PDB file of C-alpha atoms in Angstrom:
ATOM      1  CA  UNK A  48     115.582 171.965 144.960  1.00  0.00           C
ATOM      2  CA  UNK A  49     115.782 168.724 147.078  1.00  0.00           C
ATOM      3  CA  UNK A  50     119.604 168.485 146.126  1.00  0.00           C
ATOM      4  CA  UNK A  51     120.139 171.950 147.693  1.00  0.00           C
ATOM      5  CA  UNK A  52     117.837 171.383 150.124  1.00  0.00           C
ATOM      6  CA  UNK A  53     119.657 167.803 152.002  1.00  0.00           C
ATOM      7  CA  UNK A  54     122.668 168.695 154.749  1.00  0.00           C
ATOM      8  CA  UNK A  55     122.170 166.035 156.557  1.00  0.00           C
ATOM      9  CA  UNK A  56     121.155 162.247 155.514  1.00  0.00           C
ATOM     10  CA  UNK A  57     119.956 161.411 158.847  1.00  0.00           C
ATOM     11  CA  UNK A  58     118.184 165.404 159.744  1.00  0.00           C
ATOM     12  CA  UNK A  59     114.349 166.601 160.039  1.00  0.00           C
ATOM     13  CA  UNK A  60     112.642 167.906 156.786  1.00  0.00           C
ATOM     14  CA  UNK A  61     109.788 169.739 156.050  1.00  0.00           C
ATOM     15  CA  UNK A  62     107.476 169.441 153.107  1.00  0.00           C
ATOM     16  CA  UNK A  63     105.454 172.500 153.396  1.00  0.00           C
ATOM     17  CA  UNK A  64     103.409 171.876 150.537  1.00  0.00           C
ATOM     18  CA  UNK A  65     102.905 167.938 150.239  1.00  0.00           C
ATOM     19  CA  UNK A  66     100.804 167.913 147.546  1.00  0.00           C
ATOM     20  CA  UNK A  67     100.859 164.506 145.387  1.00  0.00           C
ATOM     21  CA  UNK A  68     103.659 163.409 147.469  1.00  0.00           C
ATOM     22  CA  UNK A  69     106.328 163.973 144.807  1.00  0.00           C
ATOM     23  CA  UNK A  70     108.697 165.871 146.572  1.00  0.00           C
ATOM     24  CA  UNK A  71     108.524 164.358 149.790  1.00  0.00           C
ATOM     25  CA  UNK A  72     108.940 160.752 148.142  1.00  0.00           C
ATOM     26  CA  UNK A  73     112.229 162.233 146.737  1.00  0.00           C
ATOM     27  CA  UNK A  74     113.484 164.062 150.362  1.00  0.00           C
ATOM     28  CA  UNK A  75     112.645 160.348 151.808  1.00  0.00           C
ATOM     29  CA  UNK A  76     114.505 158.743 149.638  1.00  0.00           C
ATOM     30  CA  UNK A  77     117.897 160.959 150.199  1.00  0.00           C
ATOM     31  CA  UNK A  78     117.779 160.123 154.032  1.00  0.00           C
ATOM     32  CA  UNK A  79     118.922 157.691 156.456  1.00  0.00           C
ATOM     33  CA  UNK A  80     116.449 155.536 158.739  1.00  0.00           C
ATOM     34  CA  UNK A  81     117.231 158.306 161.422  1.00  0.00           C
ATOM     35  CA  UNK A  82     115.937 161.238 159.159  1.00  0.00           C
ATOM     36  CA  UNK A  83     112.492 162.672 159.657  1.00  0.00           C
ATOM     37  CA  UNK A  84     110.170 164.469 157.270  1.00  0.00           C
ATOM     38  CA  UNK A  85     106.951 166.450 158.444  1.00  0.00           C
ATOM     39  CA  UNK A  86     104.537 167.231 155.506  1.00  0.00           C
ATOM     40  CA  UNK A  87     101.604 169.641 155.432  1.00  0.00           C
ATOM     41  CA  UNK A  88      98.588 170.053 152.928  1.00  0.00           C
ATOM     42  CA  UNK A  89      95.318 171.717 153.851  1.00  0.00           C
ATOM     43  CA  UNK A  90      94.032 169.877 150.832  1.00  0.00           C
ATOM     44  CA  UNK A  91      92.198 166.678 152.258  1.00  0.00           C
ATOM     45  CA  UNK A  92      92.704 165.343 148.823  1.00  0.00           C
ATOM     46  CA  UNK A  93      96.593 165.713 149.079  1.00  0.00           C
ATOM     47  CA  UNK A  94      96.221 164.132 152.199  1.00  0.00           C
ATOM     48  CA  UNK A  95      94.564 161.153 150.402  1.00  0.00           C
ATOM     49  CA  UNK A  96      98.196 160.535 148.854  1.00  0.00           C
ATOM     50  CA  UNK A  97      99.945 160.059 152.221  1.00  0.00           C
ATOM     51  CA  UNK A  98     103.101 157.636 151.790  1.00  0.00           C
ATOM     52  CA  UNK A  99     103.715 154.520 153.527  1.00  0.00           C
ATOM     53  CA  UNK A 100     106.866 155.503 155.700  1.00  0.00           C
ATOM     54  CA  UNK A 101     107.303 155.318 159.389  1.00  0.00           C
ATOM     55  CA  UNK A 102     109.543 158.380 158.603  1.00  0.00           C
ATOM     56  CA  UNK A 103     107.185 160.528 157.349  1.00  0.00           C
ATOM     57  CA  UNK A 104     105.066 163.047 159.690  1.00  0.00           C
ATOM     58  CA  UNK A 105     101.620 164.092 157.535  1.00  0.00           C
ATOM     59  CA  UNK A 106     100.052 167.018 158.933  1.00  0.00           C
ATOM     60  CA  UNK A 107      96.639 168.588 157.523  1.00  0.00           C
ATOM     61  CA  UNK A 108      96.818 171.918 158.344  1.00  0.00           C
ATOM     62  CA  UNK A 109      98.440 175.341 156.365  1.00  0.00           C
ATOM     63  CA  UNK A 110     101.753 175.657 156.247  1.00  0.00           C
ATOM     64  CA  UNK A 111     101.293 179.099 157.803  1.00  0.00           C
ATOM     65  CA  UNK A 112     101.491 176.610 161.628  1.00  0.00           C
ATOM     66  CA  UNK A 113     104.596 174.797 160.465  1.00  0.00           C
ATOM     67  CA  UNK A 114     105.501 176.125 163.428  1.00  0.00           C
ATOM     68  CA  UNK A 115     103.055 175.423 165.926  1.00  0.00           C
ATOM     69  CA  UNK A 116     103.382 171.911 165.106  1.00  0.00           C
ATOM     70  CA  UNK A 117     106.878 171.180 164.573  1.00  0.00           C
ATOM     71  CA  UNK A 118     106.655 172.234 168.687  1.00  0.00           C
ATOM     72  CA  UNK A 119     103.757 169.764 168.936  1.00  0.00           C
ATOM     73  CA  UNK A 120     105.866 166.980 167.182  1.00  0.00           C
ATOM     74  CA  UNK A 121     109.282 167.963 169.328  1.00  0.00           C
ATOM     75  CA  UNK A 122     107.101 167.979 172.578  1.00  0.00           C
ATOM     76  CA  UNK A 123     105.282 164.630 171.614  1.00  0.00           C
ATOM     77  CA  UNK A 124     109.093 163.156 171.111  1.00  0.00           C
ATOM     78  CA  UNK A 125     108.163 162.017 167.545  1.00  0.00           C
ATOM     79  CA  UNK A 126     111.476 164.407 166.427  1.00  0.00           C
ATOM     80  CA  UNK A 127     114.510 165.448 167.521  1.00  0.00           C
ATOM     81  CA  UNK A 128     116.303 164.390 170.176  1.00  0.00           C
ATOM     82  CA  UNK A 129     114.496 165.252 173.112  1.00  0.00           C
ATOM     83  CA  UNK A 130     112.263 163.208 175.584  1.00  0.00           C
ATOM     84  CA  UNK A 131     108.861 163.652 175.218  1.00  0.00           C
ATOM     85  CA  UNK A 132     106.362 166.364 177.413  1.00  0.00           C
ATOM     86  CA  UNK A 133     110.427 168.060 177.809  1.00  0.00           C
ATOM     87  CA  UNK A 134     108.646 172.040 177.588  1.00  0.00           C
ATOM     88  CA  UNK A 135     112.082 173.425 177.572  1.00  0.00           C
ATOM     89  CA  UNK A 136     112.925 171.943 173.948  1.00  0.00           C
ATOM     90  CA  UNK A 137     113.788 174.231 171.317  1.00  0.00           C
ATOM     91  CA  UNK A 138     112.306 173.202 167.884  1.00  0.00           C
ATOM     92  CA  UNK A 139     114.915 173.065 165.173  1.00  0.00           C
ATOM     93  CA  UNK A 140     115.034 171.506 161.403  1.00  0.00           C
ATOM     94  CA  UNK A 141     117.693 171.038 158.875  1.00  0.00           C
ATOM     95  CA  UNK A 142     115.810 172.408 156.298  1.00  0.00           C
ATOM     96  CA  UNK A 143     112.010 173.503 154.632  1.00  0.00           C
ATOM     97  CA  UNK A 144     110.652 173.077 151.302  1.00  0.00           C
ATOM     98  CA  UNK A 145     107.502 174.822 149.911  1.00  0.00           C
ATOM     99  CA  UNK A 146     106.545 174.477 146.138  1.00  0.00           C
ATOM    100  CA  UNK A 147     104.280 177.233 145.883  1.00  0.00           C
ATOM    101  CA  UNK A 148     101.194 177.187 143.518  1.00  0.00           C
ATOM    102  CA  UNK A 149      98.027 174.957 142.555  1.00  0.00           C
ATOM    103  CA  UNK A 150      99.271 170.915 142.167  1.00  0.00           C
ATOM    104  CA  UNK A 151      97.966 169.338 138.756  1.00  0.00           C
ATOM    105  CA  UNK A 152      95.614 167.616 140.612  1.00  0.00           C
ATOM    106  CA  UNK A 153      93.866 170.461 141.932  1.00  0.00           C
ATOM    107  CA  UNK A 154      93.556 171.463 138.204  1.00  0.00           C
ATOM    108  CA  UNK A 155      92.258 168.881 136.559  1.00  0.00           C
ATOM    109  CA  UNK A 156      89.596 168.099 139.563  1.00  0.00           C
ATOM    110  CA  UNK A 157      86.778 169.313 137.605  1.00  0.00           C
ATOM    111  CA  UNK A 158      84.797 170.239 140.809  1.00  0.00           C
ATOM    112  CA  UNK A 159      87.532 172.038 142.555  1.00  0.00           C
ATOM    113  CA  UNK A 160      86.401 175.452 140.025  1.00  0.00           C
ATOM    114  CA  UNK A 161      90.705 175.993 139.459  1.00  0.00           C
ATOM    115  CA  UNK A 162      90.294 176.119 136.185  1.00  0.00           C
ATOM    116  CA  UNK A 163      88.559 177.299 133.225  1.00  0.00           C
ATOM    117  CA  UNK A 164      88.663 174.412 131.412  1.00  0.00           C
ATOM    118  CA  UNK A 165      85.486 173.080 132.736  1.00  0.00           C
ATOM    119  CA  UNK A 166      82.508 174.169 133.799  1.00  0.00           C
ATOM    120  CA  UNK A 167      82.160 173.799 137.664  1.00  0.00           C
ATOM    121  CA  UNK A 168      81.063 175.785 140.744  1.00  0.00           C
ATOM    122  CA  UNK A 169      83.402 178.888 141.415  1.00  0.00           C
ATOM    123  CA  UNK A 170      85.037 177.403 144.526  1.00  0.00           C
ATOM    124  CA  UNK A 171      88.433 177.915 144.413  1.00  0.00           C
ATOM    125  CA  UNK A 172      89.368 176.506 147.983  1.00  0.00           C
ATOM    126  CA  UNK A 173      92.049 174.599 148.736  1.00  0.00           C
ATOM    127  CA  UNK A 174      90.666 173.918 152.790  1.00  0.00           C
ATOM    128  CA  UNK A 175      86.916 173.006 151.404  1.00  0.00           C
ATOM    129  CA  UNK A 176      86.057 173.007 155.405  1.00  0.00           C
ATOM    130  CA  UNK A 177      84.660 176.553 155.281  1.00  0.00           C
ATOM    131  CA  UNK A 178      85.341 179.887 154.548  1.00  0.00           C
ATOM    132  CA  UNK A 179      85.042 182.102 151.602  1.00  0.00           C
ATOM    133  CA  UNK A 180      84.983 180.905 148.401  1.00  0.00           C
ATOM    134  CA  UNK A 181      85.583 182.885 144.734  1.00  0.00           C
ATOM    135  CA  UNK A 182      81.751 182.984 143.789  1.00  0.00           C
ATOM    136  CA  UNK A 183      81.548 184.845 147.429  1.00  0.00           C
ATOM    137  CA  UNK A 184      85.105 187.322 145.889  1.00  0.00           C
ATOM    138  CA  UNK A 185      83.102 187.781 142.673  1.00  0.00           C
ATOM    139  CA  UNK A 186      79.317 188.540 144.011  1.00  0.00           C
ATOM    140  CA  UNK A 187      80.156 190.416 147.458  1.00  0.00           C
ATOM    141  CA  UNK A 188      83.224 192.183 146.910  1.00  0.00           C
ATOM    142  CA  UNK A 189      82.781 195.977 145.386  1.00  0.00           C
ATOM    143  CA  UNK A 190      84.200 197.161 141.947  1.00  0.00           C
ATOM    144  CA  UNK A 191      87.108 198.483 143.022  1.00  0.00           C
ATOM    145  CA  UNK A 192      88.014 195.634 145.392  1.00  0.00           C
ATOM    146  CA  UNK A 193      87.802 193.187 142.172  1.00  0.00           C
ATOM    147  CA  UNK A 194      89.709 195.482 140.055  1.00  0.00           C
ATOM    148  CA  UNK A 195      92.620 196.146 142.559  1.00  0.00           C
ATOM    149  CA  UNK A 196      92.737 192.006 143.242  1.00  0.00           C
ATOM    150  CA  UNK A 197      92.957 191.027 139.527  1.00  0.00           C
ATOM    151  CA  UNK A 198      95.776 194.028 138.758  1.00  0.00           C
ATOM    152  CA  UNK A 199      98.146 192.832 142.246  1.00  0.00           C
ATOM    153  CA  UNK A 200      97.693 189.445 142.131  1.00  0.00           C
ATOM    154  CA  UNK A 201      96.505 188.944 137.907  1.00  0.00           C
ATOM    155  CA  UNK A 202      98.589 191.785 136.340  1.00  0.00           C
ATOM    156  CA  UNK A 203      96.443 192.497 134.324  1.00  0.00           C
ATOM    157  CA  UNK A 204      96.410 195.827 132.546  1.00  0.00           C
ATOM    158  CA  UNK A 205      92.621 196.000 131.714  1.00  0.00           C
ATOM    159  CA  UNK A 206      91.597 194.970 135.847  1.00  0.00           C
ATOM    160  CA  UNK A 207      88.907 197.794 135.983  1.00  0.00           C
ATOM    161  CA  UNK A 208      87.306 196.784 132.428  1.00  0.00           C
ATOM    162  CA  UNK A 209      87.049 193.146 133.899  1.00  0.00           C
ATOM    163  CA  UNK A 210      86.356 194.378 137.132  1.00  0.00           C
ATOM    164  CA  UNK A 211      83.493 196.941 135.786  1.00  0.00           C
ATOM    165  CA  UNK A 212      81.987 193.012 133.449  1.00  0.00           C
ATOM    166  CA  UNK A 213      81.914 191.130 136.285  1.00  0.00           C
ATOM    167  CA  UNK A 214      79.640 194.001 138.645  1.00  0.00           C
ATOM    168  CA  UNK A 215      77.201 194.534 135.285  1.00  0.00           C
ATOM    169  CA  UNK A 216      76.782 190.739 134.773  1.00  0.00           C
ATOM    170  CA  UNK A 217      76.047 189.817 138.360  1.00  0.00           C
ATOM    171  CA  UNK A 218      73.251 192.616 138.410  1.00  0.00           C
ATOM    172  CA  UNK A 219      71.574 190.389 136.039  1.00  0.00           C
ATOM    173  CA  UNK A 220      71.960 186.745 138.194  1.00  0.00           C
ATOM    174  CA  UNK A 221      74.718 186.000 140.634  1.00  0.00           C
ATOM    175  CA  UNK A 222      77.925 184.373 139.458  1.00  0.00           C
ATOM    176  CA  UNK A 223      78.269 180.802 140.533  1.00  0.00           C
ATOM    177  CA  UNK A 224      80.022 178.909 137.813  1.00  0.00           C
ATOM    178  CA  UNK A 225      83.213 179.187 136.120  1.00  0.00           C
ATOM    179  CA  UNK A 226      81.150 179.329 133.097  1.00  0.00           C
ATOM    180  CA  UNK A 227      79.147 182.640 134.307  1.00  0.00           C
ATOM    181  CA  UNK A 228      82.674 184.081 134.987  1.00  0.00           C
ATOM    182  CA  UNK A 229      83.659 183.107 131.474  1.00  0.00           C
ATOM    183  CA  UNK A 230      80.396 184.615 129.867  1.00  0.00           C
ATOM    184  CA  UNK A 231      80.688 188.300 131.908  1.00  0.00           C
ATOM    185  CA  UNK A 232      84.581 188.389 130.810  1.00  0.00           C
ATOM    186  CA  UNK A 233      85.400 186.509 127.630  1.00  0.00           C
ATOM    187  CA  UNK A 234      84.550 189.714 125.535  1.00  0.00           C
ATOM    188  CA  UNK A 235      87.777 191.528 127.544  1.00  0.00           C
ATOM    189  CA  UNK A 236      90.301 188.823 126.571  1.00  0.00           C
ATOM    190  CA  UNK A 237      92.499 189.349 123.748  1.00  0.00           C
ATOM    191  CA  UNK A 238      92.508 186.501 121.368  1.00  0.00           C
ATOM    192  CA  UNK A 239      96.117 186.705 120.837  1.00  0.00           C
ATOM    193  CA  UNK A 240      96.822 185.921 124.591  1.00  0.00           C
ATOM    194  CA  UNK A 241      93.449 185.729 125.911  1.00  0.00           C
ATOM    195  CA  UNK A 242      93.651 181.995 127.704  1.00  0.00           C
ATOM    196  CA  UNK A 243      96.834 183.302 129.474  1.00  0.00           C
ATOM    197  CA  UNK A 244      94.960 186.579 130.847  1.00  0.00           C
ATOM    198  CA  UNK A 245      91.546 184.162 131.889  1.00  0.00           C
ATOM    199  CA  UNK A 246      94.891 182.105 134.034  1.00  0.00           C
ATOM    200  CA  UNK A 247      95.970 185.158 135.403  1.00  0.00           C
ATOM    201  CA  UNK A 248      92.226 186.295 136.277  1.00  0.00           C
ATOM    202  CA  UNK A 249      91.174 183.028 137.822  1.00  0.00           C
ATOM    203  CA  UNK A 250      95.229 183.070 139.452  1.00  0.00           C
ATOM    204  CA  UNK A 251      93.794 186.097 141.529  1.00  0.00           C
ATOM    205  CA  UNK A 252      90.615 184.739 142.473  1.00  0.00           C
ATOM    206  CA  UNK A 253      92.389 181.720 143.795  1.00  0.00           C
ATOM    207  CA  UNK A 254      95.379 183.624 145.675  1.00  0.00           C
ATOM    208  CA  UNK A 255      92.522 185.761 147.646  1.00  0.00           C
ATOM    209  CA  UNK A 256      90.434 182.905 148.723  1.00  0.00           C
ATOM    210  CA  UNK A 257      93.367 181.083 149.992  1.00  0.00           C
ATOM    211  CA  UNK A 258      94.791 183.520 151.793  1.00  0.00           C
ATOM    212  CA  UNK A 259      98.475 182.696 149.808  1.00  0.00           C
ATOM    213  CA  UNK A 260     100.336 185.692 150.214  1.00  0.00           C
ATOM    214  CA  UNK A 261      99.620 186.304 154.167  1.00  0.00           C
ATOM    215  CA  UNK A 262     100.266 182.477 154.513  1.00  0.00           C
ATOM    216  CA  UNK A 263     103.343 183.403 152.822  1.00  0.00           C
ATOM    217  CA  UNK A 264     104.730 185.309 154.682  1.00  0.00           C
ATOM    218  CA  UNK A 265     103.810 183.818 158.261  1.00  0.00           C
ATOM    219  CA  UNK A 266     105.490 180.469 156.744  1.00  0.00           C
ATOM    220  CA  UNK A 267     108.848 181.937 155.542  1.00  0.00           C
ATOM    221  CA  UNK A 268     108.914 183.878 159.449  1.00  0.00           C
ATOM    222  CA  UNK A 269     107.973 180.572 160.964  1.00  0.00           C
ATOM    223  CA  UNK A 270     111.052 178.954 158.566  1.00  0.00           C
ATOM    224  CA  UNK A 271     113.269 180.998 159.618  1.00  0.00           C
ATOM    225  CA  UNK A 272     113.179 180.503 163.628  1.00  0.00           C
ATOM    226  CA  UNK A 273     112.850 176.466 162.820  1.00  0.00           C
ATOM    227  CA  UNK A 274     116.097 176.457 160.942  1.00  0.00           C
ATOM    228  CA  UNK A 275     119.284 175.309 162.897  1.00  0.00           C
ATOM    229  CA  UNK A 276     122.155 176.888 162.054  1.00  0.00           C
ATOM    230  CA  UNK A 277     123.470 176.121 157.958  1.00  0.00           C
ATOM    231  CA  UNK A 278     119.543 174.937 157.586  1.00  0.00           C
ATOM    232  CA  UNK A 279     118.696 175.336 153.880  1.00  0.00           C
ATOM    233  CA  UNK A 280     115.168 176.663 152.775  1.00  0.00           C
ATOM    234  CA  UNK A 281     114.218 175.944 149.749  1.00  0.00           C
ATOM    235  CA  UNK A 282     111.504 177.856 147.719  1.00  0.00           C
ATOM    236  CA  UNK A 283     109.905 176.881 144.012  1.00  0.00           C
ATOM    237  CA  UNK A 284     107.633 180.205 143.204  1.00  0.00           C
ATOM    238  CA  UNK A 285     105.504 180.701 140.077  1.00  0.00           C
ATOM    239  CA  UNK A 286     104.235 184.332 141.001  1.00  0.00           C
ATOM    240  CA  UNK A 287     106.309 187.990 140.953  1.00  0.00           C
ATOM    241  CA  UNK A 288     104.801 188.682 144.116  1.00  0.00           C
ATOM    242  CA  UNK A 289     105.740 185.488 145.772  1.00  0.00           C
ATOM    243  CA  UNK A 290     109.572 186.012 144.404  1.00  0.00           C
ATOM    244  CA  UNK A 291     109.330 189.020 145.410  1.00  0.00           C
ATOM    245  CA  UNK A 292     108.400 187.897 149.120  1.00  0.00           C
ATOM    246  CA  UNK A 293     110.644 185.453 149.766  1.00  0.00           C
ATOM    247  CA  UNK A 294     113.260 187.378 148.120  1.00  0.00           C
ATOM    248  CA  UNK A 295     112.872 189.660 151.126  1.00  0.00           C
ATOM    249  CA  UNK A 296     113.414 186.912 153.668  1.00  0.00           C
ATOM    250  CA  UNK A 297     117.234 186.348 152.019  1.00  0.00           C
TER     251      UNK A 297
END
């Protein structure tokens, strides 16, 4: 991806999902002292692993802005070739990346309520700041809502039989815990291939509270008018629905 991804040794990158740093660390080391790279992460803990590189621009915010502040950057003078406070300059980069998912890190963060393998509150949240989180999805949204989420964004076949656990279960107490989730649904899981189908359920959960498709979108539109002409953008997906996405912006 960062192969395709380089033009220009001495150009302005952007890491759209920064993550643990890996990819950027790899862009940095491809360019010249001239080149740039601006990385975002809403994730305060992916912020945590900034690099030490007077190249590198680290940005907590959604990638959904890139940009908003790209134009902040250019106007500030930090990139491109323009004077700084210049209102008249165009932002322009030679190319974007965005690996698209849930980092390893966010994972195996107990706390963070990714994953099924432990038990932890149903967060789900990649901006912990505020908002909604999944134990909000699973307690507040209606049957139908829950059943249409985990067959979109799970595929999953049986949706309305998990959809129809989770309402009877929180009748009883509210859902809070990956472990309650796991008790109302565990009965609906194949055993064959039932620890992929709880990843696809909990997949769902976590693409609604962050907002990742509609942040999608907005980033590959924002891409698009940043690129300068022969710009590459290059996109890692792990979802149909996201290939399917930026398979439209081609």
């Amino acid at each position: 991806s960062v192969s395709a991804l380089i033009t220009n040794p001495s150009g302005i990158y952007i890491d759209a999902t920064f993550g643990g740093g890996g990819h950027t660390a790899e862009i940095l080391s491809r360019l010249s002292p001239a080149g740039k790279v601006i990385a975002f992460d809403r994730d305060s803990d992916a912020i945590n692993n900034r690099i030490d590189d007077p190249r590198l621009i680290l940005i907590r915010a959604d990638f959904r802005y890139i940009h908003n502040f790209v134009m902040l950057e250019t106007l500030k003078g930090t990139v491109g070739n323009y004077s700084g406070g210049d209102l008249n300059a165009e932002a322009k980069v030679d190319g974007v990346l965005a690996d698209l998912g849930v980092s390893s890190h966010q994972f195996d963060t107990a706390d963070r309520g990714f994953s099924f393998r432990f038990d932890a509150p149903l967060d789900m949240r990649m901006n912990k700041r505020g908002g909604e989180n999944a134990a909000d999805l699973v307690n507040e949204r209606s049957e139908e809502e829950l059943a249409d989420m985990f067959y979109l964004y799970g595929e999953l076949k049986n949706s309305r039989r998990i959809a129809k656990a989770i309402a009877k279960a929180r009748e009883q107490k509210p859902i809070l815990t990956t472990q309650d989730l796991m008790d109302a649904t565990l009965p609906l899981f194949p055993k064959e291939r039932g620890k992929k189908d709880m990843a696809r359920m909990f997949q769902a959960l976590r693409i609604v509270v962050n907002h990742e498709m509609t942040a999608l979108k907005e980033m590959l539109a924002s891409a698009t008018e940043l690129l300068k002409p022969g710009g590459r953008l290059s996109v890692i997906t792990y979802h149909s629905l996201e290939d399917r996405i930026v398979k439209n912006f081609m």
